[in-house]
Amino acid sequence: MEIVKIPASEYKDRIAKAAKKIQEWGLDVLIVNSTESDFANVRYFSGFWPLFERAGVAISATGEAALMVGIESKIFAADFGHLDKIFVLLEYRESADPKAPESTIETYRDVLHALGVTGEKLRIGVASWLDTTLVMMDGLKAAYPEAEIVRADQIMVDLRKIKSENELACIRKGFSIVEYATAEVIKALRPGVTECQMVGVAQRAIYEQGAEYEGLPMYIFSEKSTSHAISRSRPDRVIGHNDIVQLNLSARVDGYSPSVGIPVCMGKLTPERRDSIEFGLEAHRWTERQLAAGVMASQVAKDFYQMYIETGHKENYVYGPCHGTGMIEVEAPWMETTSDYPLEKNMTFQIDTFVSTPAFGLRWEKGVVITETGCQAMCNPIGQIYELGF
């Protein structure tokens, strides 16, 4: 089985690029924090994905870096990660809130001193603001009461938005696994199975093909549940004859988490349902035609919303048309009517086309990479309308 992964040298390059950004921002140090579920910023620099506990990475303006973990994770982090400097801080412990009285506990001051960062009136950038807990922030302020703490999320957006060839290879490998899993689920679908049974089919398939994990909680919803823009499959929801079933399957490859979304009918589509599914597919294809380097993201989003209005589908609109993708299946930047940035070569997006109706919802979704003249799909074309004939 082919193993696709990010080489160790690329982690060093990322830290060096971050150091340049830190200097440009006039910061002494940058801290990023992550959880098990939203692991991307820490893993981006270290290769480490925490379990139960939290994790953080500190990077100095000179390009020194350290990994911060909870009480149980030091050996785990040394085995999985790419950073030699590893510190155990109480701020990164698990939610059960152990005090670890016998353990050797370090502080933010220990971390920064090891990076050569000294002084009291520091400018500290925090680039995972939404993933930084109150405990982490209080610990940082207690260690450096005279510091200026700056929200620096944009540094991570700038670093992560343009994908390297190694990153694109991981994403494409993930898509190939998802395509296999989607075919396996469609073969197994029949009235009388449950949503979670079909999730099990998808999980078996992605692990058989080399995925490290699901890229997102597998979306296999039927009928009423398809109206949820986000949700979870249920072990007690039985898929019935003529149900609409929404598949959104994903596979994670060395941290990268692409997904493919298609609707499936467990019978024959009514004209009304077919109209909604075909509209969603045309909106999806319309979006793909708009994307190219230099195009303003806000204009794509404005025109997308206007298309819903002009075609009489305003009430079917929930969001759109694209969101960034990479280590997290939904990552910055979103493509919204307020998105004031141009598309750039090697940015990656999920074209995520959701259509809501009073009775059901549907999503056509795939990933693309921006090119100078358009965009390139990172998976095989989607668009077949499945009527399974039960």
C-alpha positions in Angstrom: 0.0 0.0 0.0 1.3 3.4 -1.0 2.1 5.7 2.0 1.6 9.4 1.3 2.7 11.8 4.0 4.3 15.1 4.7 8.2 14.8 4.9 10.0 15.9 8.1 11.8 18.7 6.1 8.5 20.4 5.3 7.7 20.9 9.0 11.0 22.7 9.4 10.1 24.9 6.4 6.8 25.8 8.0 8.4 26.9 11.2 10.9 29.1 9.2 8.0 30.7 7.3 6.2 31.3 10.6 9.2 33.0 12.1 9.3 35.5 9.2 5.6 36.2 9.8 6.3 36.7 13.5 9.0 39.2 12.7 6.7 41.0 10.3 4.0 41.3 13.0 6.5 42.6 15.5 6.0 39.6 17.9 8.4 38.0 20.2 6.7 34.6 20.0 3.7 32.9 18.4 1.6 30.3 20.3 -0.9 28.1 18.5 -3.2 25.7 20.4 -5.3 22.7 19.4 -7.7 20.1 20.6 -8.2 16.5 19.6 -11.1 17.5 17.3 -9.5 20.7 15.9 -5.9 19.7 15.8 -4.7 21.4 12.7 -2.5 24.3 13.8 -0.4 22.3 16.2 -0.1 19.4 13.8 0.8 21.8 11.0 4.1 22.6 12.8 4.7 19.4 14.9 3.0 16.5 13.3 1.4 15.8 16.6 -2.3 15.1 17.0 -3.4 15.2 20.7 -5.7 12.6 22.3 -8.0 13.5 25.3 -5.6 16.3 26.2 -4.8 19.6 24.4 -1.6 20.6 22.8 0.2 23.8 21.8 3.2 25.0 19.8 5.4 28.0 20.6 7.6 29.5 17.9 10.1 32.4 18.4 11.0 35.1 16.0 14.3 33.4 15.5 12.6 30.1 14.4 13.0 28.0 17.5 9.9 25.9 18.3 8.6 23.8 21.1 5.6 21.5 21.6 3.4 21.8 24.8 1.4 18.9 25.9 -0.6 17.5 28.8 0.4 15.3 31.6 0.1 11.9 29.8 1.4 12.9 26.4 5.1 13.6 26.5 6.3 10.1 25.3 3.4 10.0 22.9 4.3 13.3 21.4 8.0 12.4 21.1 7.0 9.2 19.2 4.6 10.9 16.8 5.8 14.5 16.5 8.7 16.2 14.7 9.8 18.7 17.5 12.6 17.8 19.9 11.6 20.4 22.6 8.5 19.0 24.5 7.1 20.5 27.7 4.4 19.3 30.0 2.0 22.1 31.1 -1.1 21.8 33.3 -2.9 24.2 30.9 -3.0 21.3 28.4 -4.5 18.6 30.7 -7.7 16.8 29.9 -11.2 17.9 30.9 -11.2 15.6 33.9 -8.9 18.2 35.5 -6.2 16.0 37.1 -3.7 17.9 39.3 -0.8 15.4 38.9 0.8 16.3 42.2 3.7 13.8 41.7 4.5 15.0 38.1 7.1 17.5 37.0 5.1 20.3 35.6 6.5 23.2 33.5 5.2 26.6 32.7 5.0 29.0 29.7 8.1 30.8 31.1 10.1 27.5 30.9 9.0 27.1 27.3 9.8 30.6 26.2 13.2 30.6 27.9 14.1 27.4 26.1 13.4 29.2 22.9 15.6 32.1 23.8 12.7 34.5 24.5 13.4 36.6 27.6 12.0 39.8 29.1 8.7 40.7 30.6 7.0 43.2 28.2 6.7 40.7 25.4 4.3 40.8 22.4 2.8 37.3 22.3 0.7 36.3 19.3 -2.0 33.7 19.8 -3.0 32.3 16.5 -5.7 29.8 17.6 -8.0 32.2 19.4 -11.1 30.0 19.2 -9.1 26.9 20.3 -7.4 28.6 23.2 -9.2 27.8 26.4 -9.6 30.2 29.4 -7.2 28.0 31.3 -4.5 28.5 28.7 -5.1 32.2 28.5 -5.1 32.6 32.2 -1.9 30.6 32.5 -0.2 32.7 29.8 -1.2 36.0 31.5 -0.1 34.7 34.9 3.3 33.8 33.5 3.7 37.1 31.7 1.5 39.7 33.4 3.2 42.6 31.5 2.9 41.0 28.1 0.7 42.3 25.2 -1.3 39.4 23.9 -2.2 39.8 20.2 -4.9 37.9 18.3 -2.8 36.5 15.3 -5.1 34.0 13.6 -4.3 35.6 10.2 -0.8 34.3 10.4 -2.1 30.8 10.3 -4.6 31.6 7.5 -1.7 33.0 5.4 0.6 30.0 6.1 -2.0 27.3 5.5 -4.1 28.7 2.6 -1.5 27.9 -0.2 -0.9 24.1 -0.3 2.4 22.5 -1.2 2.7 19.6 -3.6 3.1 17.2 -0.6 -0.1 18.6 0.9 -2.0 18.2 -2.4 -0.7 14.6 -2.7 -2.2 13.9 0.8 -5.5 15.4 -0.2 -5.7 13.6 -3.5 -4.9 10.3 -1.7 -7.8 11.0 0.7 -10.2 11.6 -2.2 -9.2 8.3 -3.8 -10.0 6.5 -0.5 -13.4 8.3 -0.2 -14.4 7.4 -3.8 -13.8 3.7 -2.9 -15.8 4.1 0.3 -18.7 5.8 -1.5 -18.9 3.0 -4.0 -18.9 0.4 -1.1 -21.7 2.2 0.7 -23.9 2.5 -2.4 -23.5 -1.3 -2.9 -24.6 -1.9 0.7 -27.5 0.5 0.8 -31.0 -1.0 1.0 -34.2 -0.3 2.8 -34.1 -1.6 6.4 -30.5 -0.8 7.2 -29.7 2.0 9.7 -27.7 5.1 9.1 -24.9 3.9 11.5 -24.7 0.5 9.8 -23.8 2.3 6.6 -21.3 4.5 8.5 -19.7 1.2 9.5 -19.4 0.1 5.9 -17.7 3.5 5.1 -15.3 3.2 8.1 -14.2 -0.3 7.2 -13.6 0.8 3.6 -11.4 3.9 4.5 -9.3 2.0 6.9 -8.8 -0.9 4.4 -7.5 1.7 1.9 -5.0 3.3 4.3 -6.8 6.2 6.0 -5.6 7.1 9.5 -9.1 8.2 10.5 -12.4 9.7 9.3 -11.8 13.2 8.0 -15.1 14.3 9.5 -17.9 12.4 11.3 -19.3 10.4 8.4 -22.5 12.0 7.1 -25.0 9.3 6.1 -28.4 10.8 6.8 -31.8 9.7 5.5 -35.0 11.6 4.6 -35.8 14.1 7.4 -32.2 14.2 8.7 -30.9 15.3 5.3 -32.3 18.8 6.1 -29.6 19.2 8.8 -26.7 21.2 7.4 -24.6 19.4 10.0 -25.6 16.5 12.1 -24.8 13.0 13.1 -25.9 9.6 11.9 -28.3 7.7 14.2 -28.1 4.0 15.2 -32.0 3.9 15.4 -32.8 5.7 12.2 -33.8 3.1 9.6 -33.4 3.9 5.9 -36.7 3.4 4.1 -38.0 2.8 0.6 -37.9 6.0 -1.5 -35.9 7.9 1.1 -33.4 10.5 0.1 -30.0 9.5 1.6 -27.2 12.0 1.8 -23.7 10.7 1.7 -20.7 12.8 2.9 -17.8 10.6 3.4 -14.2 11.6 4.3 -10.8 10.0 4.9 -7.9 11.5 6.7 -4.4 11.1 5.3 -1.5 12.4 7.4 -3.9 15.0 8.8 -5.5 16.0 5.5 -9.3 15.5 5.4 -11.1 15.8 2.1 -14.8 14.7 1.6 -17.2 13.9 -1.2 -21.0 14.5 -0.9 -23.7 13.2 -3.1 -27.5 12.5 -2.6 -28.9 9.1 -3.3 -32.6 8.1 -3.7 -33.8 4.7 -2.4 -36.3 4.4 -5.2 -37.6 6.7 -8.0 -37.4 10.4 -7.6 -40.5 12.5 -7.8 -40.4 15.4 -10.3 -40.2 17.9 -7.3 -37.3 16.1 -5.7 -35.5 15.7 -9.0 -35.8 19.5 -9.6 -34.1 20.2 -6.3 -31.3 17.7 -6.9 -30.7 19.0 -10.4 -30.7 22.6 -9.3 -28.1 21.8 -6.6 -26.0 20.0 -9.2 -26.2 23.0 -11.6 -25.3 25.4 -8.8 -22.4 23.2 -7.9 -21.2 23.2 -11.5 -21.8 26.9 -11.8 -19.5 27.5 -8.9 -16.8 25.4 -10.3 -16.8 27.5 -13.5 -16.3 30.7 -11.6 -13.1 29.7 -9.8 -9.7 30.9 -10.9 -6.6 32.7 -9.5 -7.3 36.4 -9.2 -11.1 36.1 -8.8 -12.4 37.9 -5.7 -14.0 35.4 -3.3 -16.7 37.8 -2.3 -17.8 38.2 -5.9 -18.3 34.5 -6.3 -20.3 34.3 -3.1 -22.5 37.3 -4.1 -23.2 35.9 -7.6 -23.9 32.5 -6.1 -26.6 33.9 -3.8 -28.0 36.0 -6.6 -28.3 32.9 -8.7 -30.5 31.3 -6.0 -32.7 34.4 -6.0 -33.0 34.7 -9.8 -33.9 31.0 -10.2 -36.6 31.1 -7.6 -34.6 29.2 -5.0 -33.9 31.9 -2.4 -35.8 29.9 0.3 -33.5 26.9 -0.5 -30.3 28.8 0.3 -28.4 28.1 3.6 -24.8 29.0 2.9 -22.3 28.9 0.1 -20.5 28.5 -2.2 -17.1 27.2 -0.9 -15.0 26.8 2.1 -11.3 26.1 2.5 -10.1 22.6 3.0 -7.0 20.9 4.1 -6.1 19.5 7.5 -9.6 20.2 8.7 -12.3 19.5 6.2 -13.7 22.9 6.8 -10.9 25.4 7.3 -10.2 29.1 6.6 -10.8 30.9 4.5 -14.6 30.6 3.9 -15.9 32.1 0.6 -18.6 34.5 1.7 -20.1 37.7 0.5 -17.8 39.6 2.9 -14.6 37.6 1.9 -12.3 40.4 0.8 -9.5 38.3 -0.7 -8.5 37.1 -4.2 -8.2 33.4 -5.0 -4.6 32.2 -5.4 -3.0 29.3 -7.2 -2.8 26.2 -5.0 -5.5 27.3 -2.6 -7.9 24.4 -2.0 -11.6 24.5 -1.5 -14.5 22.2 -1.0 -17.3 23.3 -3.4 -20.1 22.7 -0.9 -23.5 23.2 -2.5 -26.3 22.7 0.0 -30.0 22.9 -0.9 -32.7 23.0 1.8 -36.4 22.2 1.2 -39.2 21.8 3.7 -39.0 18.0 3.4 -35.3 17.2 2.9 -31.9 18.6 2.1 -29.1 17.7 -0.3 -25.5 18.4 -0.8 -23.2 18.1 -3.7 -19.6 18.5 -2.5 -16.1 17.9 -3.8 -12.6 19.4 -3.5 -10.7 21.6 -6.0 -7.4 23.3 -6.2 -7.2 26.7 -7.8 -5.1 27.1 -10.9 -4.1 30.2 -12.9 -6.8 29.7 -15.5 -9.6 27.9 -13.4 -9.7 25.1 -10.9 -8.9 21.4 -11.0 -11.0 18.8 -9.3 -9.1 16.6 -6.9 -11.4 13.6 -7.3 -13.3 12.1 -10.2 -16.3 14.0 -11.4 -19.5 13.8 -9.4 -23.0 14.4 -10.7 -24.6 11.0 -11.3 -28.1 11.0 -9.9 -28.6 7.7 -8.1 -32.0 6.1 -8.1 -31.4 2.7 -6.6 -34.6 1.1 -7.7 -35.9 -0.4 -4.5 
